[in-house]
Amino acid sequence: MSDHLREELQKRSEAISTTAPAGLGLPDEVHVYHSLYPLEPGGPERRKWFGGWASSVYKATSKIDGSPVTLRRIEGFRLMHEIAFSTVESWNKIHHPNVVALREAFTTRAFNDHSLVFAHDYHPNAQTLASVHFVHKPAPSSRTGRSHHNPGSQPHIEEQVIWSYVSQIASGMKEIHAHHLAIRTLDASKVLVTGKNRIRINCCGILDVVSYDPRQSVEAYQQEDLVSFGKLLFALCCNNPSAMNNLPKSLEIIARHYSGDLKNLALFLISKPNPNKNVDHIFEKFGAKLAAQLGAAQVYADQLEGELMGELENGRLVRLLCKFGFINERPEFNHEPQWSDTGDRYIIKLFRDYVFHQVDEAGNPVLNLTHVLTCLNKLDAGVDERIMLVSRDERNCLVVSYKEVKSCIDAAFGELARRSR
């Protein structure tokens, strides 16, 4: 496994196991979830995210299956229409690689108020598109030495990366619209980056409950999704979340740095709603661009599969080592003749010494990891190659094949398994 991938996975594992320090005043349990850990700092700006309601988000652990989840809490919210929960059942059916899955929604008083909580899948160390592309470190001024912040001065996102984002958002949107639902929260602060150029639409289903209005049609919301998609595209191309405030300037920037296809797509998305405007049009008109992203995704999948094959080898060797540990020198069988240092168990014991306990001419231990891995791989494959096993007192010598040693291990482990039942 590459060092970069190993480090990334280790960081994700650490994020999953992180626990909150004492004194935060969080409840021990909320519904079927425990071990809450805050994922976002509080702030007044979050009070406008979901219909003006204050919200907070936590990592938690399900006591049903032990899996980590994200809990989005809408604070001080009283549910007025139970029928609003009906859309949650529809969202439960959506399992798409570019959509953060909604597991359930429920009301609770665990926070000493009336709260509405949405449980989504947890993606460790995820960032939002806004934090990745729109939050920059201040650069020092060349004249004064003081720092200044100018989003437009930052390097523009590569067009290939933007097309990757477009393909993923369009794919997730197509799945959502096909279920007669709408995103309604599509902006840079609610799209998660969960890996290199890997994004997922987040916070789905929240406004369907918080701002429930049976008079509004889903089709109207879907048209709003397309416009929001266009606004997000303008923001990414201009590297400025407020790009739509100056449309002529933004179009000039896009024309200068990107292809005409990307500009035409952005204009299509922000155009007025009409019956012919839908997400399928993106695939019909820009399919060639999106096909290139599919190829890149498959190349990356091949790379990960190669890494997985290497880890598969490690798993095989661990299973062999576990069998050695179960079989060798079991104290409860010290007085049983069939478990003494004779027969199959004796061969296994000598083979263990051959693999792990070799010494040089001066009697010093030899720590040769290559020798260990080579022997274990040959043992797992059961090759016919013969080796000489010598007892520690050098009085006994056996010539056996890896295949025969493997048969001895399988037989001894099988007998142990039968005794354990």
C-alpha angles and dihedrals in degrees: 000000000000117000092239094053092044091051092048093050092046090053090051091050090051091049091053092052096044114122130201120254119246120268101046092114094231120153118256091230136016113191103308095340131094141172096053117199123184113240101184132040115246121249142153092251090070091065091081098050100091113028093311094302121134113245138187131187131215141180111233140169125240113232089205099065104356093244121144118246138180116240116202109195121201102203124225094000121152114199108229099177119045088191088069087076090064090082090058089066089055091050090051088067094060114094108164131151091234098047126073101233119240110222102182146322127223143162122244143175094202089113091054092255139067104284133174113212130196119198114209132171114279120236109189119231092003118160131197123249087244094057092045099047109016104040108077135171112252114257120221117253113247092224106037102022088230121129123254134180124221116162092195091059093063120101113273120249113258113260091233089058092049091051088051089054091046093052093049096046092045091049092051092044092051091054092048094047090047088062090054092252135118133218097222093176103066111146137111093272092058102045113088125216103212098170142351103328087336114134139178130193107244139198093033118170097019099106090044087068103028095046098030112172118164091193094067117086122230089227090062091051090049090054088052088053090059092050090048088050089054093049090051090050091052090049092051095046093048094038087230127106089210095053093121091063088075106032099172091052091046092051089051091053093048092048090051098049107025143045126272090248092062092047092049091050092051091050092048092052096052094044121113117284117266135160092257094054110095141130092264088068089067091059093043096051102032101030093124092058092047092047089060089056090052090055091051090050091052092050089053090047089054090052092051091047089055090052089048091054089058091051090048088061089052090052092054092052092048090054090053092050090050090054089051090052093050095048108038120089100342106188096212091062098049093113098041113100094214090057096046123105094287137095122002095351091054090054090050091050092050091047090053089054090047091054103036110015105053119142135194129239091281093051095253118143117260113219102193110158092182090058091050095049093045092052094046093048091050090047093051091049091047095225121186094236111128126225134185117242116198126192120239092253089048091232096113128053127183129185111206138153127242087245091059092047090051091052090051092051093048091049094048093045091047090054091050090050091053092050092051094060 
